Short mmCIF file of C-alpha atoms in Angstrom, two decimals:
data_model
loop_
_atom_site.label_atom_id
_atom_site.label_comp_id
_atom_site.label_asym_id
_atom_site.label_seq_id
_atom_site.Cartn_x
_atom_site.Cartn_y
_atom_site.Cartn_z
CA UNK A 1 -55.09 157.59 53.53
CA UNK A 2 -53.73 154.40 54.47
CA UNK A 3 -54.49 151.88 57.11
CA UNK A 4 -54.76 154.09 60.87
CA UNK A 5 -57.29 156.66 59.96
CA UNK A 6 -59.47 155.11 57.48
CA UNK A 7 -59.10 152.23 59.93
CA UNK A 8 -60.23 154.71 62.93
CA UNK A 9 -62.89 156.40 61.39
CA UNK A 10 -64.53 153.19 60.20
CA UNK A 11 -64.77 152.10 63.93
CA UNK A 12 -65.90 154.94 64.43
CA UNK A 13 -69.02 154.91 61.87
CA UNK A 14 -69.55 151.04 63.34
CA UNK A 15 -70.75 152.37 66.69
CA UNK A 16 -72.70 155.24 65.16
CA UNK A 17 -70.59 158.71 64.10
CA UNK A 18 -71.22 160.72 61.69
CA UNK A 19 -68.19 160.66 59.67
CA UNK A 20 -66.81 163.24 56.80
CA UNK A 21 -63.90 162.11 55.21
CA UNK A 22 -61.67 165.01 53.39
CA UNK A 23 -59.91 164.10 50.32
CA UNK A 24 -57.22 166.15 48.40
CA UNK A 25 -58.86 167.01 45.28
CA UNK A 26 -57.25 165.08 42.25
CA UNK A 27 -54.98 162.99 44.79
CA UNK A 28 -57.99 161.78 46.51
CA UNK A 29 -57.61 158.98 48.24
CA UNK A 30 -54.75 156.50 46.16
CA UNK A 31 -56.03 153.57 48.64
CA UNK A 32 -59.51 153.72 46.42
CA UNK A 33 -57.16 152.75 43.35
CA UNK A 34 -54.58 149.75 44.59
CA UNK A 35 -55.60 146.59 42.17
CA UNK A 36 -57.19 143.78 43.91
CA UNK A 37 -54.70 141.48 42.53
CA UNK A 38 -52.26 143.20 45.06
CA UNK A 39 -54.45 141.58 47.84
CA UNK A 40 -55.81 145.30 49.16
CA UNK A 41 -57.20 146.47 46.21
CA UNK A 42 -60.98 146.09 48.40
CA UNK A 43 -59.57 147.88 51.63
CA UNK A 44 -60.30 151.29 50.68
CA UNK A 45 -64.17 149.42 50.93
CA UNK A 46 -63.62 147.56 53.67
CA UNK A 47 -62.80 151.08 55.69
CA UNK A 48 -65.01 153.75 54.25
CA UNK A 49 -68.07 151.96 54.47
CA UNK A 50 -70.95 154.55 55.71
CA UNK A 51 -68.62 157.99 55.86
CA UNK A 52 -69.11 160.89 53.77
CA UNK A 53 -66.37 162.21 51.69
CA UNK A 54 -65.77 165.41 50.05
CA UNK A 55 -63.08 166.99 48.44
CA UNK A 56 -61.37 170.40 49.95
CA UNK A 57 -58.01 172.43 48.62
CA UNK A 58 -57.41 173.16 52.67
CA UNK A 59 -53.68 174.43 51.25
CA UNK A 60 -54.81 177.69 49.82
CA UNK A 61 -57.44 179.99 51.81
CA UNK A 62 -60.42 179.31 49.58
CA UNK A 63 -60.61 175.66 51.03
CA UNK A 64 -59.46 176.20 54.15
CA UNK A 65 -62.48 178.71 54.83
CA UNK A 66 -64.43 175.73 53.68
CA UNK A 67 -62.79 173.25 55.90
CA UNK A 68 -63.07 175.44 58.77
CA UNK A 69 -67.13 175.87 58.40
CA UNK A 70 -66.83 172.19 58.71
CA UNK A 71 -65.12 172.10 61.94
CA UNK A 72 -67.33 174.67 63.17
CA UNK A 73 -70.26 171.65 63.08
CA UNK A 74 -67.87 169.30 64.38
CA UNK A 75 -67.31 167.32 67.60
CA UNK A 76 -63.83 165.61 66.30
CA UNK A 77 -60.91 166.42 63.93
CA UNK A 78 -58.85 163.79 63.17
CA UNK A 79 -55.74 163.85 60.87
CA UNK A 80 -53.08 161.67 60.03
CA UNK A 81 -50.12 164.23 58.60
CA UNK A 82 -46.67 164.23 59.57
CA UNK A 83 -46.07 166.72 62.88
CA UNK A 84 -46.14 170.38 61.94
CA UNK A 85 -47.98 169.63 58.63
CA UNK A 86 -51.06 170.52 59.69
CA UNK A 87 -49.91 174.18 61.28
CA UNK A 88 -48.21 174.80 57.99
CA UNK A 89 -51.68 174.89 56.94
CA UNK A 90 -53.25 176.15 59.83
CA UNK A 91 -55.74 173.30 60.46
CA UNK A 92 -53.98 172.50 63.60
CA UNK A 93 -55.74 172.03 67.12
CA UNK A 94 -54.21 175.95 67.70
CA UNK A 95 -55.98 177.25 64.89
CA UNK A 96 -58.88 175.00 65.00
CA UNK A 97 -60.26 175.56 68.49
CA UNK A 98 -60.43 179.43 67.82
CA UNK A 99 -63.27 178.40 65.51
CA UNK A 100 -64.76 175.81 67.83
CA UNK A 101 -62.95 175.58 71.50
CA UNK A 102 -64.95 172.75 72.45
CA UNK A 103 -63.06 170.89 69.68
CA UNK A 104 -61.58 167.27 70.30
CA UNK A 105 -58.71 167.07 67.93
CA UNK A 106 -56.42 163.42 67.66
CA UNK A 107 -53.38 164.11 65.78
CA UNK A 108 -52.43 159.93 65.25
CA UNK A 109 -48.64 160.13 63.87
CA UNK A 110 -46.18 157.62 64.18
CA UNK A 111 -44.09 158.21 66.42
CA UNK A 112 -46.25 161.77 68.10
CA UNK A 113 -45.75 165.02 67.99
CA UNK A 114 -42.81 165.30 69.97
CA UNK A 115 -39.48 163.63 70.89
CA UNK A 116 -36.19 162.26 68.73
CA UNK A 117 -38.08 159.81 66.12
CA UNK A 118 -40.65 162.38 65.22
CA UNK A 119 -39.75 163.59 61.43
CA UNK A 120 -38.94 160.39 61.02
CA UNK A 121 -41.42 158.84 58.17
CA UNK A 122 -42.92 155.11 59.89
CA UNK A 123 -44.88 152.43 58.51
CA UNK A 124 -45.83 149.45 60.70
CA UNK A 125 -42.68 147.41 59.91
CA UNK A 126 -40.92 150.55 61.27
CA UNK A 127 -43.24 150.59 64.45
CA UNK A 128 -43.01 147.00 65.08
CA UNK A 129 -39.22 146.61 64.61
CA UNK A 130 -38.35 149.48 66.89
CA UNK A 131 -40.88 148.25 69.45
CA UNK A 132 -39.66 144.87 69.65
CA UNK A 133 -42.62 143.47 68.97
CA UNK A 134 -41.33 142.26 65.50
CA UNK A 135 -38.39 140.40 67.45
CA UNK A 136 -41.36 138.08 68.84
CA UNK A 137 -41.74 136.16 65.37
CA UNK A 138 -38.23 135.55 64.52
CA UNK A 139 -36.89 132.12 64.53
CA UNK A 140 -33.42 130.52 65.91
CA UNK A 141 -30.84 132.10 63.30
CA UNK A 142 -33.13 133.41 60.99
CA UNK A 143 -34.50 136.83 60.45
CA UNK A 144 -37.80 138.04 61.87
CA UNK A 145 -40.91 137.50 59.75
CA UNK A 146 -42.85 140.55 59.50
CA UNK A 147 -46.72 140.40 60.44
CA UNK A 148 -49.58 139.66 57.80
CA UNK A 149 -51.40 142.03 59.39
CA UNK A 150 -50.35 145.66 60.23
CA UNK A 151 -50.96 145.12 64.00
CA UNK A 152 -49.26 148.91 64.83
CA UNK A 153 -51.18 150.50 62.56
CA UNK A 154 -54.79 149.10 63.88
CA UNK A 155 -53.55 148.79 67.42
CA UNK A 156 -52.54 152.75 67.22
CA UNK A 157 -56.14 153.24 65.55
CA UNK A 158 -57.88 151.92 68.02
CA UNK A 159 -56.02 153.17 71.11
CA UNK A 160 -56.97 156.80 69.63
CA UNK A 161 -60.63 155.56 69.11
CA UNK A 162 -60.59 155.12 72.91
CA UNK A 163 -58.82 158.33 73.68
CA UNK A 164 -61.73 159.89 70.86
CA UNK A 165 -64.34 158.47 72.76
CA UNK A 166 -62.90 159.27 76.32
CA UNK A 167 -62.75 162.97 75.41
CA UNK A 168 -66.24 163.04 74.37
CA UNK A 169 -67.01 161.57 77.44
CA UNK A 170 -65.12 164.25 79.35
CA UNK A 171 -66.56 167.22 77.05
CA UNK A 172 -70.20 165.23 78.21
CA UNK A 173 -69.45 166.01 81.54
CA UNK A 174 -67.17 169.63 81.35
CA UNK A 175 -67.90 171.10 78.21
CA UNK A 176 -64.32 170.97 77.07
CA UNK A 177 -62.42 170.18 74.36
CA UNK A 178 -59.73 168.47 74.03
CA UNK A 179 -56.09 167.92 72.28
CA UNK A 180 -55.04 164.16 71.25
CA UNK A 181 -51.86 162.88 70.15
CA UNK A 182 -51.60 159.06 69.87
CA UNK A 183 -48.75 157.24 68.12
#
């Protein structure tokens, strides 16, 4: 909903996908409703240009059988939960490439699926403190001064829009699918 997704997808529509965005139904996306006085109240516009968007309950079975006759069509999943949120709902790369096992499915987290920060909830002041990168733009005796920008959060988009693209590159040339997970 925020920034590495939307962010990914977009890219994604620039160089000519076909892009169906799922939103919760009355959650939707909240990006679509920040003011503009907040200075991102036009980024849900600036990254959802061009993608379709429908709304699907993929929590209860009625959705899900819906969601799944969309992946079925697909080339990519991509989603953006928490590790082990989207098994609890069974739209995981597991259950997913029983429907489709040609599927290329990018699970961007974070901090991954695996390892000692991963239930840990991250936004990009997390990502860039705990990289170091944040310590780059901190001056003599005073405290770093976080980015304008969340460079983490595109950075991470755009290294899984090269993994993305490299796996349909590879499924070009073997006819297989393919499991992502970028942090």
């Amino acid at each position: 909903r925020l920034a590495p997704g939307p962010y990914l997808t977009q890219l994604l529509v620039d160089v000519g996908a076909e892009v169906i965005k799922i939103e919760t139904p009355t959650i939707g996306d909240y990006a679509r409703h920040i003011p503009a006085e907040m200075g991102l109240g036009k980024m849900f516009d600036m990254i959802n240009q061009g993608k379709k968007s429908v709304t699907i309950n993929y929590r209860n079975p009625r959705g899900r059988d819906v969601f799944h006759r969309l992946v079925a069509t697909a080339d990519v999943v991509l989603e953006n939960f928490r590790p082990g949120t989207a098994a609890r709902w069974k739209i995981d790369y597991d259950s997913l490439r029983t429907i489709k096992p040609d599927i290329i499915y990018c699970a961007l987290t974070g901090y991954g699926q695996t390892g000692p920060y991963t239930s840990r909830a991250g936004h990009d002041l997390n990502y860039s403190a705990i990289s170091g990168a944040l310590s780059l733009n901190a001056f003599e005796n005073n405290p770093p001064v976080p980015y304008g920008l969340t460079v983490a959060d595109l950075s991470g988009a755009m290294l899984a829009g090269m993994a993305i693209l490299s796996a349909l590159t590879g499924k070009q040339r073997n006819g297989e699918g393919a499991y992502l997970d970028v942090a």
